Coordinates of C-alpha atoms and ligand atoms in Angstrom, one line a residue:
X1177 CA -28.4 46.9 -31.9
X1178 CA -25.4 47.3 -29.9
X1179 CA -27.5 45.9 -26.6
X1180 CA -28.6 42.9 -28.4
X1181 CA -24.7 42.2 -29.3
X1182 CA -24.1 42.8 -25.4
X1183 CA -27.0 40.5 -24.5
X1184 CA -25.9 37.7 -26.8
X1185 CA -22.3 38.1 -25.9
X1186 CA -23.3 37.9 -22.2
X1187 CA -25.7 35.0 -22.6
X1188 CA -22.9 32.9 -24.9
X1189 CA -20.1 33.7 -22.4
X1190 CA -22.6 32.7 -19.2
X1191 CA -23.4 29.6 -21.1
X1192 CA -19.6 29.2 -22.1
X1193 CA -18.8 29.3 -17.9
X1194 CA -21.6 27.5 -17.0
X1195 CA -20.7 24.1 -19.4
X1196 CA -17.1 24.6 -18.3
X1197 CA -18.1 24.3 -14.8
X1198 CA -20.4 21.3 -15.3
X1199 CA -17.6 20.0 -17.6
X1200 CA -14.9 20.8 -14.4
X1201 CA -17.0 19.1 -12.3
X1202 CA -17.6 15.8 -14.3
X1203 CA -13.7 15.8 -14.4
X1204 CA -13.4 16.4 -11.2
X1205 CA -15.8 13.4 -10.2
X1206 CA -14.2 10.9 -12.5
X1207 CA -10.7 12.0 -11.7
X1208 CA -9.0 9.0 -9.4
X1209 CA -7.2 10.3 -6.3
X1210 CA -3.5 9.9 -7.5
X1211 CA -0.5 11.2 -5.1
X1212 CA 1.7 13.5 -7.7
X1213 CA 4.3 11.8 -8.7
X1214 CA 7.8 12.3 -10.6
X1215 CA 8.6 12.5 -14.6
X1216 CA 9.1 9.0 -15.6
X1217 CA 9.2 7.3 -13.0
X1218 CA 5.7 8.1 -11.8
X1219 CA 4.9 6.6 -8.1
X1220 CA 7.9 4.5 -8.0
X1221 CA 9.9 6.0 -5.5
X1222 CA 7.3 6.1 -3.2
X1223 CA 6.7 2.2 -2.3
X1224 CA 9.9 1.9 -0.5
X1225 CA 10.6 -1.6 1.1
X1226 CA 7.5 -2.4 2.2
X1227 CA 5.2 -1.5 -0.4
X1228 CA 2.1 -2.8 1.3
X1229 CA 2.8 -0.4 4.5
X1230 CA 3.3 2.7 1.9
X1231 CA 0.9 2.1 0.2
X1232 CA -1.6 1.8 3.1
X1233 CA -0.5 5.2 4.5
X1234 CA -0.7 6.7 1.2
X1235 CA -4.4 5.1 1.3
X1236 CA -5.1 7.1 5.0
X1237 CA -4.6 10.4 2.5
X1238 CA -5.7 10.2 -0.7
X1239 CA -8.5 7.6 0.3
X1240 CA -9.0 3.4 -0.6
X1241 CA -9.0 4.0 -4.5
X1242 CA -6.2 5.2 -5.9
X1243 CA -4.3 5.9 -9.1
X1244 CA -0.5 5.6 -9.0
X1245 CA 1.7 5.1 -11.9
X1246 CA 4.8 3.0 -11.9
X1247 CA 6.9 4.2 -14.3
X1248 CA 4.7 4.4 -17.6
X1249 CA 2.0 1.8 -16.1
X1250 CA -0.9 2.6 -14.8
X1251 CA -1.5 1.0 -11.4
X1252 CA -5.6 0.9 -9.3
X1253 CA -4.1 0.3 -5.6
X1254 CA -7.6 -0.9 -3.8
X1255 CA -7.4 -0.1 0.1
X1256 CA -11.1 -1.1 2.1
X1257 CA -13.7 -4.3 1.7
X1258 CA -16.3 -2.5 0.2
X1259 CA -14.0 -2.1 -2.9
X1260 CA -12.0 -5.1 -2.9
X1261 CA -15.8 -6.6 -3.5
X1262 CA -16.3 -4.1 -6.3
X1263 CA -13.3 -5.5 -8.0
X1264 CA -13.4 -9.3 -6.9
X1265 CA -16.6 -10.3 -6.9
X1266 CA -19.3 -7.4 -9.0
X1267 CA -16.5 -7.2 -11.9
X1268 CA -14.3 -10.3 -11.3
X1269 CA -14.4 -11.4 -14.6
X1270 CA -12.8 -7.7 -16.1
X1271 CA -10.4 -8.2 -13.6
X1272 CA -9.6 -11.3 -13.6
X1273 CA -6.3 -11.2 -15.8
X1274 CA -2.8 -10.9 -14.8
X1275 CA -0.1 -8.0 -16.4
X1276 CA 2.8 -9.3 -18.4
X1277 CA 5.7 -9.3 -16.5
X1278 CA 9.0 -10.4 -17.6
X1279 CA 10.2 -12.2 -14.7
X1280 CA 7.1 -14.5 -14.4
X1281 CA 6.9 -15.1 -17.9
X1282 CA 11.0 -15.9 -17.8
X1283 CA 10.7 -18.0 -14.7
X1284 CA 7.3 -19.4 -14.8
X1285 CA 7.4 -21.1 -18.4
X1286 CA 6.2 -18.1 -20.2
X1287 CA 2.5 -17.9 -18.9
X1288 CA 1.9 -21.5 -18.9
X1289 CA 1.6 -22.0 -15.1
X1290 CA -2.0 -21.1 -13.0
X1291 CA -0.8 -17.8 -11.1
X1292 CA 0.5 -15.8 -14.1
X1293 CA -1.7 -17.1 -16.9
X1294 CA -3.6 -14.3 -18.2
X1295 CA -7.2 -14.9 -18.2
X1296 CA -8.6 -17.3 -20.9
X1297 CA -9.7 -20.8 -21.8
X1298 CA -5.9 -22.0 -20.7
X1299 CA -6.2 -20.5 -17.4
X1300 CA -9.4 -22.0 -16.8
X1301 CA -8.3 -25.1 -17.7
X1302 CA -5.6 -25.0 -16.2
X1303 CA -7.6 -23.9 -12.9
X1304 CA -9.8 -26.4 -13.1
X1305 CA -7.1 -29.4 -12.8
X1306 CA -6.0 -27.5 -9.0
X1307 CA -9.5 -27.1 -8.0
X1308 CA -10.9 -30.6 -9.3
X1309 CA -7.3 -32.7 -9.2
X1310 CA -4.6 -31.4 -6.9
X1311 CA -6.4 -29.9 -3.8
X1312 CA -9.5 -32.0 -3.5
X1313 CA -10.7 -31.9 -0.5
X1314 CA -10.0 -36.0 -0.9
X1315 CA -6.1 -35.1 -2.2
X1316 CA -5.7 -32.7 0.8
X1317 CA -7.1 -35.6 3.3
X1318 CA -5.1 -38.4 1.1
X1319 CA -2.0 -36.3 2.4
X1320 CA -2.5 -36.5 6.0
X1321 CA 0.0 -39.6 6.6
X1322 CA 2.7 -37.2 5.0
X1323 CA 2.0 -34.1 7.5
X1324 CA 1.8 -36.8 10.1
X1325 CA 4.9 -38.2 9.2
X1326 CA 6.9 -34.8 8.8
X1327 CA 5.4 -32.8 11.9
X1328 CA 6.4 -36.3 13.6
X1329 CA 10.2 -35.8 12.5
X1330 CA 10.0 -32.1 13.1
X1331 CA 8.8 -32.8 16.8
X1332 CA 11.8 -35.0 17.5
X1333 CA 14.2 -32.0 15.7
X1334 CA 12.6 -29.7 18.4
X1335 CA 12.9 -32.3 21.4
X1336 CA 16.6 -32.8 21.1
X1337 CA 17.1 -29.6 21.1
X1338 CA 14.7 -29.1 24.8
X1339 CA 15.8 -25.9 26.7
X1340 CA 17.8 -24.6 24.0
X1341 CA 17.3 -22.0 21.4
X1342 CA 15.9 -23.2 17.8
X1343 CA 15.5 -21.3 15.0
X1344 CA 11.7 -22.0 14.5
X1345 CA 12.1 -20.2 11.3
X1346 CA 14.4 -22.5 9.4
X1347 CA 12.3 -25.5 10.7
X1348 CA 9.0 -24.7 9.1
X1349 CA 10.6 -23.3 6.5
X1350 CA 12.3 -27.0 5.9
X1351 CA 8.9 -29.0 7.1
X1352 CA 6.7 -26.8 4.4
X1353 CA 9.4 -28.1 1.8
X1354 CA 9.5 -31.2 3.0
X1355 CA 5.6 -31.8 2.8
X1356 CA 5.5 -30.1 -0.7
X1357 CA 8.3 -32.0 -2.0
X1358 CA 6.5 -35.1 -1.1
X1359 CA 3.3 -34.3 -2.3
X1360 CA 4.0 -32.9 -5.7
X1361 CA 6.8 -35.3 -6.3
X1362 CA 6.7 -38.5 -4.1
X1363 CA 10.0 -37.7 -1.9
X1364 CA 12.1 -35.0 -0.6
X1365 CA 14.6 -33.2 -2.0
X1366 CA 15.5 -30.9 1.0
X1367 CA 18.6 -32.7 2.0
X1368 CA 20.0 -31.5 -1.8
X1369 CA 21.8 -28.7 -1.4
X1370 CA 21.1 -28.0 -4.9
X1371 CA 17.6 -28.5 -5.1
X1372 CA 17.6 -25.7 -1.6
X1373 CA 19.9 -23.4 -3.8
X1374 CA 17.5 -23.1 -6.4
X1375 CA 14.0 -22.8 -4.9
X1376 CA 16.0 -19.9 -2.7
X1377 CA 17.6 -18.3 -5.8
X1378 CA 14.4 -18.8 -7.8
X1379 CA 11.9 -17.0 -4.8
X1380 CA 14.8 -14.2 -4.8
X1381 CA 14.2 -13.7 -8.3
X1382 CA 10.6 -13.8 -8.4
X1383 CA 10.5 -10.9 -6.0
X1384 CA 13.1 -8.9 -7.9
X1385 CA 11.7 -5.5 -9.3
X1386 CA 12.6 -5.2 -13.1
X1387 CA 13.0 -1.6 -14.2
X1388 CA 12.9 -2.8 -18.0
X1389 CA 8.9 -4.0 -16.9
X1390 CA 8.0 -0.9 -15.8
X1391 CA 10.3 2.0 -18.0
X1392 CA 10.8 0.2 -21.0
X1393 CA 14.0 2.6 -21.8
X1394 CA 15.4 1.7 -19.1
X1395 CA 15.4 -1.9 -19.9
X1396 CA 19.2 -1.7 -20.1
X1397 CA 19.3 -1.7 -16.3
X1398 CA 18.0 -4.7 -15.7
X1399 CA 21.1 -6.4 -18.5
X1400 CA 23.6 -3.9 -16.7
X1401 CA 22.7 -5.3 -12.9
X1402 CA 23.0 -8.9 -14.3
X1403 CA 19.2 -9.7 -14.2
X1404 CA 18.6 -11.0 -17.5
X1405 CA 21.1 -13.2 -16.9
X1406 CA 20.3 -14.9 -14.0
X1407 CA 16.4 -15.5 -15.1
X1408 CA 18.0 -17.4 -18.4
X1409 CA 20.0 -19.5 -15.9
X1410 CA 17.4 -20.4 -13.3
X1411 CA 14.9 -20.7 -15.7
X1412 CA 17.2 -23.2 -17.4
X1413 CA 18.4 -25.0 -14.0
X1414 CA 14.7 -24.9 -12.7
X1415 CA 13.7 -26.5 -16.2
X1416 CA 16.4 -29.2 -16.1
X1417 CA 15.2 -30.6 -12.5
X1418 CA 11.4 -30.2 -13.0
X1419 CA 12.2 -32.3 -16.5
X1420 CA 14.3 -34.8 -14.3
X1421 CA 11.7 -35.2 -11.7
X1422 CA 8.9 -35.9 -14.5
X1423 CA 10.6 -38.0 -16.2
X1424 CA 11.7 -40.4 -13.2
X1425 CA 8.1 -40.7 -12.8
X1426 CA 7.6 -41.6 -16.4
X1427 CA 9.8 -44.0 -16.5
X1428 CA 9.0 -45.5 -12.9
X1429 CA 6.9 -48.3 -11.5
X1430 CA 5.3 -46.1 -9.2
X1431 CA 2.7 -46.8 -7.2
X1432 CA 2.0 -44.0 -5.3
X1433 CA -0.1 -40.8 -6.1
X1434 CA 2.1 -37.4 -6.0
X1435 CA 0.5 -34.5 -7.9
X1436 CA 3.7 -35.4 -10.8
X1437 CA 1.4 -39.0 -11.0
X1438 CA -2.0 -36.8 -11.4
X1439 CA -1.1 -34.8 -14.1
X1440 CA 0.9 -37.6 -16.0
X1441 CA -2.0 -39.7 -15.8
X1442 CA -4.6 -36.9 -17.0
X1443 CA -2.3 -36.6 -19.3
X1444 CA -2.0 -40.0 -20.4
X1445 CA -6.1 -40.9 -19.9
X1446 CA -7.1 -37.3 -21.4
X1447 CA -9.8 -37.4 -18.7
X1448 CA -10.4 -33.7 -18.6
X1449 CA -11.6 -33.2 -22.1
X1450 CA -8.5 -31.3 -22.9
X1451 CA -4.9 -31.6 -23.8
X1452 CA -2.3 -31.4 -21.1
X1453 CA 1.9 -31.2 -22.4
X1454 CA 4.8 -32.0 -20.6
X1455 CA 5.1 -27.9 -20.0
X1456 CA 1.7 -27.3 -18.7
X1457 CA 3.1 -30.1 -16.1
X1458 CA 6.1 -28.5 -14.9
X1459 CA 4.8 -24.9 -14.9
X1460 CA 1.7 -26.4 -12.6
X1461 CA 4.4 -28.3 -10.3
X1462 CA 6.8 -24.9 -10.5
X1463 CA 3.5 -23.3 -9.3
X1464 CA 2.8 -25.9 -6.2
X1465 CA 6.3 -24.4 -4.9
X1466 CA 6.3 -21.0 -5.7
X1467 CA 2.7 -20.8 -4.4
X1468 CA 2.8 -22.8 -1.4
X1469 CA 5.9 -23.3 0.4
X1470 CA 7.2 -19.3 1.3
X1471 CA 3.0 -18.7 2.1
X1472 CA 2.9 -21.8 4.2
X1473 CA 5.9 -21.3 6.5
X1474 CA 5.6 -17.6 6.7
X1475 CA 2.4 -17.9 7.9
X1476 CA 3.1 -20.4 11.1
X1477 CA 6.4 -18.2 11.9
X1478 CA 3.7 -15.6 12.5
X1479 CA 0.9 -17.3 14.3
X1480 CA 4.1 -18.6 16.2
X1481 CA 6.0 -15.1 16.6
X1482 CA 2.4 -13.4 18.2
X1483 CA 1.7 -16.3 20.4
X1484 CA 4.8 -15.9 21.9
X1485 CA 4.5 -12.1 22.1
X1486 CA 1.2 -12.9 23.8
X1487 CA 1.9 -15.4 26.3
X1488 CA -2.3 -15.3 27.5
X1489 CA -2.9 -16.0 23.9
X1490 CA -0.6 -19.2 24.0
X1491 CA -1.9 -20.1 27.3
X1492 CA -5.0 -20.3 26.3
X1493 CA -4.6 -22.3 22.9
X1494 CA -2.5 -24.8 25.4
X1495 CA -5.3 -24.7 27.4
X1496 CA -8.1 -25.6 24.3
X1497 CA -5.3 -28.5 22.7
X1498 CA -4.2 -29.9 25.9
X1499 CA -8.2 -30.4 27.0
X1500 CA -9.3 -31.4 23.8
X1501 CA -6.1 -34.1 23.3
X1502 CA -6.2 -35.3 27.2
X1503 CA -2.8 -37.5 27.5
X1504 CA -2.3 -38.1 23.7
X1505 CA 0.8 -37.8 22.5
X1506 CA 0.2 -36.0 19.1
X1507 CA -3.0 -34.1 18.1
X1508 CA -5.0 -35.3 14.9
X1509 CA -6.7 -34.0 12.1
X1510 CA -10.1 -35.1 13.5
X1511 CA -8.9 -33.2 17.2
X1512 CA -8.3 -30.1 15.2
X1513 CA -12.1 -29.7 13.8
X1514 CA -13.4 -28.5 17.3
X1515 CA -10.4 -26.2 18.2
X1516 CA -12.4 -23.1 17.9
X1517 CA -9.7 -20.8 19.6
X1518 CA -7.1 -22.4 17.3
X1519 CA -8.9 -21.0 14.5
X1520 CA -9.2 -18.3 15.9
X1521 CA -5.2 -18.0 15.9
X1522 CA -4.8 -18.6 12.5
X1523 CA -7.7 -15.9 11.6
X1524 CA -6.1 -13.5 13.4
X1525 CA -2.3 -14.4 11.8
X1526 CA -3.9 -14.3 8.7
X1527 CA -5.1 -11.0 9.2
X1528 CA -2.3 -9.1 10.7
X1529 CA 0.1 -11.2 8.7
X1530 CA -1.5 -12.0 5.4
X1531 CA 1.6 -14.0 3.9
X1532 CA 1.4 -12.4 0.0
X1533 CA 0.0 -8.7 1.6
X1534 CA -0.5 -7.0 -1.6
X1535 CA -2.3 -10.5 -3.3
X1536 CA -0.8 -11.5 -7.1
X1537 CA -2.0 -8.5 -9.1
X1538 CA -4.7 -8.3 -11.4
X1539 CA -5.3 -6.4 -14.8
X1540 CA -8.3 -5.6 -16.0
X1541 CA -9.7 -6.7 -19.7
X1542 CA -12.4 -4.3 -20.8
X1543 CA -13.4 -0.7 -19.9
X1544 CA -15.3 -0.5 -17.1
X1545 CA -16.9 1.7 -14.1
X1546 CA -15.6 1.3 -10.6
X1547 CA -18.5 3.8 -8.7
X1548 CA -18.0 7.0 -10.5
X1549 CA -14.9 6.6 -12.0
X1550 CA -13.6 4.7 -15.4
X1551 CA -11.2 2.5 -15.3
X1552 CA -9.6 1.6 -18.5
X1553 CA -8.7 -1.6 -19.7
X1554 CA -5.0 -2.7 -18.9
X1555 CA -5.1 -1.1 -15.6
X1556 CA -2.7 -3.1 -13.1
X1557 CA -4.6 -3.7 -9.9
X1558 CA -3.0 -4.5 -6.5
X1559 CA -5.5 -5.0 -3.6
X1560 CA -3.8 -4.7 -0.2
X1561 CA -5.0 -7.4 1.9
X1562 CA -2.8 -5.9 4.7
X1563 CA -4.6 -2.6 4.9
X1564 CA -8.0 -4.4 4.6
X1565 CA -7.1 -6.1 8.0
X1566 CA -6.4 -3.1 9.9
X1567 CA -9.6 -1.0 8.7
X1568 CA -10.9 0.8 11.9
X1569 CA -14.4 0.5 10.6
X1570 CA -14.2 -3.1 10.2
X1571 CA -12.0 -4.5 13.3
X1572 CA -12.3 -1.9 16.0
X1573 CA -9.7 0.7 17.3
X1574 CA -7.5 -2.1 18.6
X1575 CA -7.2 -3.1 15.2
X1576 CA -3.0 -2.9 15.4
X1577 CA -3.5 -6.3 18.6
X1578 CA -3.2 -9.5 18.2
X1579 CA -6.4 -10.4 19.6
X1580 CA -8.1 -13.4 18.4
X1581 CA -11.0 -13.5 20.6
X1582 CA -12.5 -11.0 17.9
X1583 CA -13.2 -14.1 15.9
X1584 CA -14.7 -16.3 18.1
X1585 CA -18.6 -14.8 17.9
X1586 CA -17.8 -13.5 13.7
X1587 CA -18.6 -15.1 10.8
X1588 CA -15.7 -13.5 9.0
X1589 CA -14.2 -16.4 7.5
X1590 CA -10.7 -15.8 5.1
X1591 CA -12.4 -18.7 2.4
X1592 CA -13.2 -15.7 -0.3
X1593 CA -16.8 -14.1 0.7
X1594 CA -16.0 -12.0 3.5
X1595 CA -14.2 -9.0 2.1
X1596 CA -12.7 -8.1 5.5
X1597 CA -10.4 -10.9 5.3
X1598 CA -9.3 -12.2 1.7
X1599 CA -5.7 -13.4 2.8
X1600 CA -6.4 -16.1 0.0
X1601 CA -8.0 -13.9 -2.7
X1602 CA -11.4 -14.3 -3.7
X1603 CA -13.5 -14.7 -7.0
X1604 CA -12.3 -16.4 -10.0
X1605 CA -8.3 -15.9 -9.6
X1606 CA -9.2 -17.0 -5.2
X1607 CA -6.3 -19.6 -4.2
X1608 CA -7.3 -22.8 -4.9
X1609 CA -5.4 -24.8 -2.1
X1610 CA -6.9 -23.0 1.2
X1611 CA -7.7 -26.2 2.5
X1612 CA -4.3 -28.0 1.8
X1613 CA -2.7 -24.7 3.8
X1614 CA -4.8 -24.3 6.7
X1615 CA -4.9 -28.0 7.6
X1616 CA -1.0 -28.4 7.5
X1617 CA -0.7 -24.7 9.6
X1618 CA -3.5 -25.8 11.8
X1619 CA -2.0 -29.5 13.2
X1620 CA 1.6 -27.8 12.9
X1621 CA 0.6 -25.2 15.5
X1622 CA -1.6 -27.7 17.5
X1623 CA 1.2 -30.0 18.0
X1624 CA 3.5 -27.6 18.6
X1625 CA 2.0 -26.2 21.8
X1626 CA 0.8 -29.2 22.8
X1627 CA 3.8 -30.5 23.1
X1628 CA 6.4 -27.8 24.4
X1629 CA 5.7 -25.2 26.4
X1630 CA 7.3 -21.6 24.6
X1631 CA 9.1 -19.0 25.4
X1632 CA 11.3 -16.6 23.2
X1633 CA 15.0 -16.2 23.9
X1634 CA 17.2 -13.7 23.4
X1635 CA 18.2 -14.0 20.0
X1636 CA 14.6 -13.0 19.5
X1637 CA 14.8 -9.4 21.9
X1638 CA 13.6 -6.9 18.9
X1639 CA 10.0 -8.7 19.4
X1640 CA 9.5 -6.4 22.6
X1641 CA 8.7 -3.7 19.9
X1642 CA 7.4 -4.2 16.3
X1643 CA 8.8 -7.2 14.5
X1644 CA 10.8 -6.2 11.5
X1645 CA 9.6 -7.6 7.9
X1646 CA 11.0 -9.3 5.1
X1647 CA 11.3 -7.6 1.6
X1648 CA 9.8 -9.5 -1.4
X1649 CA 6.7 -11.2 -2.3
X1650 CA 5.9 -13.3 0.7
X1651 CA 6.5 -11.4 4.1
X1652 CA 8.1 -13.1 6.3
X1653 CA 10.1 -11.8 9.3
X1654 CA 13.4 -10.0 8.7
X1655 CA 15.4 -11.8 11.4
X1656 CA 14.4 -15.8 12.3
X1657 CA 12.7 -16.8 15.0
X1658 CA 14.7 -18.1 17.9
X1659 CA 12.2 -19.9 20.9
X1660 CA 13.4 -22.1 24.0
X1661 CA 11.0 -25.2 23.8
X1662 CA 11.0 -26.6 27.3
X1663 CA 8.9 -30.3 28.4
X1664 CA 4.9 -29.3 29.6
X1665 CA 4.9 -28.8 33.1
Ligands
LIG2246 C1 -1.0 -19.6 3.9 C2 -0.8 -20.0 2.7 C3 -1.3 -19.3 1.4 C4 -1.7 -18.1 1.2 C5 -1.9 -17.0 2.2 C6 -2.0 -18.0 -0.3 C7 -2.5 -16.8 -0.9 C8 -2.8 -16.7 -2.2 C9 -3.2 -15.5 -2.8 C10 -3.4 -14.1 -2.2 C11 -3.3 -15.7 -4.2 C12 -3.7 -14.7 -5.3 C13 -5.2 -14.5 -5.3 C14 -5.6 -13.4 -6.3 O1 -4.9 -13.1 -7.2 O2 -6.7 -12.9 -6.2 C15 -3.0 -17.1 -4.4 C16 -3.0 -17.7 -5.6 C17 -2.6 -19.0 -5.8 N1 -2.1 -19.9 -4.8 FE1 -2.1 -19.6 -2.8 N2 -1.7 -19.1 -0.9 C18 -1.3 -20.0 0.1 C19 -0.9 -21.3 -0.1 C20 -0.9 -21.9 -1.3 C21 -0.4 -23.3 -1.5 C22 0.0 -24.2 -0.4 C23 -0.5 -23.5 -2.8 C24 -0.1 -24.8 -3.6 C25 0.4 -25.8 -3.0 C26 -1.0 -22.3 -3.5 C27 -1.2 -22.2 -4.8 C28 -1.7 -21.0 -5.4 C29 -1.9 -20.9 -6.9 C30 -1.6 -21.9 -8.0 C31 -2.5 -19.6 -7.1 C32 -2.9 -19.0 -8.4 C33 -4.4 -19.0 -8.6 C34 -4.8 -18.2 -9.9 O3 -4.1 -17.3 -10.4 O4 -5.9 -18.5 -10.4 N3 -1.2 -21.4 -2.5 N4 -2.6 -17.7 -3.2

């Protein structure tokens, strides 16, 4: 009797070990990779001021899924191709939403704009007016006398200033604006200091962290450090000029077609099948700005900034415009199209650079599997475009060079299927005004090198080494760009 007890005792505690291991193990396989963290806080204090940089060296260790937390929320950080195409493009639609946040939803008429829009009918309505309406491959070419006309005035900026420094920065910078102020609302408002106050103070505030987003107890900080405050007043100020603009062109004999003119008119016509309000307007123009002016410039101040620190590379892009444009004066559109080594420049800026490096995030809407592990629904997801560029696997062991030779034999293209390069996104939430961007960076650069010669002076001396980066949203370079423009030779 008392051997049978031992036998079944043995056999219930080898069974008892062997479904804990199985059990362990199961765990063990679903459990996300997650650096430890700190009580209530979580992962926060490890982003410091580049959070696209910590979070790719973070990926080198605990490998290109991870689990962070910032403060109580629970945050997928995706690191290589194969899983940015896991999450964009096999589960797009789960994660195709965006998390609340209270500065967007202050600043960016409470969700009613594309970019923060959680994902729904209004979104894809929404969506569809960019994609069908504003950037067109016909909109983006009806704009061409615009760029033509601003790159033109920009030119004449830089020739006046011949053999002296200019801050290259500031002047895309104010030719982006320029170019969006005229398409979105039919003329500029750059001159205004006004108008150049708020978009600053609004970008500013768009990049602020909120600590009440994040800890909800600590909400208090953000009232404390004046934050609330200043989203009620920009919000308001931002409100008051987008309704000012609008309703100029409302009560206007216009005649000309700015994206204000599109949407009053589908508006008006309801020739989208749905309705469109005076908000859905202004959050969609807010958008246009917020979305496309910081990316724009930041993006030639790059290509510009590693053309000079690679004076072959420049050389050679002379080279391709100068051959390609003979003795014009200014390079076209059409010219651009078989610039294969220009587009090579831009790929290349695009990925060492990618202008928004960590994307918009997402948030998923359902449960759902990610290879072996579950990823609940309301995860935050942030997929770092910047550490996607420099994967050895992908782009080689030079992958820290300028070097755009790499793209002249590779298909890689940055339009949304090649997961090596998604500077733009890709899938359903992909930005929908690539082509309006890459034409206007691509005759920009063209004209400029064509034009000038290049070289940097010594305001710009800390390019010798790594170039320091912005904070914020958009990266842009810490310090501007300073360049001597001199006549070709
Ligand atoms: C070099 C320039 C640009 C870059 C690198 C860029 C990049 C991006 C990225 C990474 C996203 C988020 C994709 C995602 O969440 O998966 C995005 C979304 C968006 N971009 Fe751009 N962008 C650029 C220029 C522009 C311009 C010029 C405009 C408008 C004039 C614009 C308007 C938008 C809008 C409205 C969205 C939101 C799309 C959505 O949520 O469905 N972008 N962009």
């Amino acid at each position: 009797m008392m051997i049978m007890i031992f036998l079944l005792c043995s056999l219930i505690f080898v069974i008892t070990i062997i479904i804990f291991r199985k059990q362990k193990r199961g765990t063990k396989r679903n459990t996300l990779p997650s650096p430890p963290g700190l009580p209530l806080i979580g992962n926060l204090h490890q982003l410091g001021r580049h959070p696209h940089r910590s979070l790719c060296s973070l990926s080198h260790r605990y490998g290109p899924l991870m689990l962070l937390h910032f403060g109580r929320v629970p945050v997928l950080v995706v690191s290589s191709a194969e899983l940015a195409r896991d999450v964009l493009k096999t589960h797009d639609r789960v994660f195709a939403s965006r998390p609340r946040s209270k500065i967007f939803e202050k600043l960016l008429y409470d969700k009613h704009d594309v970019a923060s829009a959680p994902y729904g009918e209004y979104w894809r309505q929404m969506k569809s007016v960019c994609v069908l309406h504003l950037f067109s491959n016909k909109m983006v070419r009806s704009f061409r006398e615009v760029r033509e006309e601003e790159i033109s005035l920009m030119m004449e900026k830089i020739r006046k200033s011949i053999s002296l420094p200019v801050n290259l920065s500031k002047i895309l910078v104010s030719l982006t604006n320029d170019v969006i102020c005229k398409v979105a609302l039919g003329r500029k408002y750059g001159g205004e200091t006004d108008f150049k106050e708020l978009m600053e103070r609004l970008n500013k505030l768009l990049g602020t962290f909120s600590v009440g987003s994040y800890v909800p107890w600590l909400a208090w900080i953000d009232w404390i450090r004046g934050l609330d405050c200043q989203l009620e007043k920009t919000a308001n100020d931002v409100d008051k000029f987008f309704e000012r603009v609008v309703q100029d062109h409302v009560d206007g004999n216009r005649d000309m077609t700015d994206f204000v003119d599109v949407l009053l008119a589908i508006q008006r016509d309801k020739t989208v099948g749905f309705e469109i309000n005076r908000v859905s307007i202004k959050a969609i123009v807010m958008n246009v700005f917020v979305g496309g002016t910081d990316t724009s410039s930041t993006l030639m101040e790059w290509a510009m900034t590693e053309l000079l620190r690679h004076p072959k590379c420049l050389k050679r892009l002379q080279e391709e415009v100068r051959t390609i444009c003979k003795d014009k004066s200014s390079v076209s559109e059409e010219e651009i199209q078989n610039m294969s080594y220009l587009k090579a420049v831009i790929k290349e800026a695009l990925r060492l650079h990618p202008p928004l490096p960590l994307m918009v995030p997402h948030e998923s809407t359902q449960d759902v599997r990610l290879g072996d592990h579950h990823i609940p629904a309301g995860t935050q997801v942030l997929i770092n475009a910047w550490a996607i560029g420099r994967e050895a696997a992908t782009w080689g062991p030079d992958v820290e060079e300028f070097r755009p030779e790499r793209h002249l034999d590779s298909s890689v293209d940055y339009r949304g299927q090649a997961f090596e390069l998604i500077p733009f996104g890709s899938g359903r939430r992909i930005c929908p005004a690539i082509s309006f961007a890459v034409v206007l960076n691509e005759v920009v650069l063209a004209n400029l090198v064509h034009r000038f010669d290049w070289r940097l002076s010594v305001e710009s001396t800390e390019d010798q080494t790594e170039v320091a980066e912005s904070t914020g949203i958009a990266i842009h370079r810490m310090f501007p760009l300073y360049a001597i423009a001199s006549n070709t030779t």
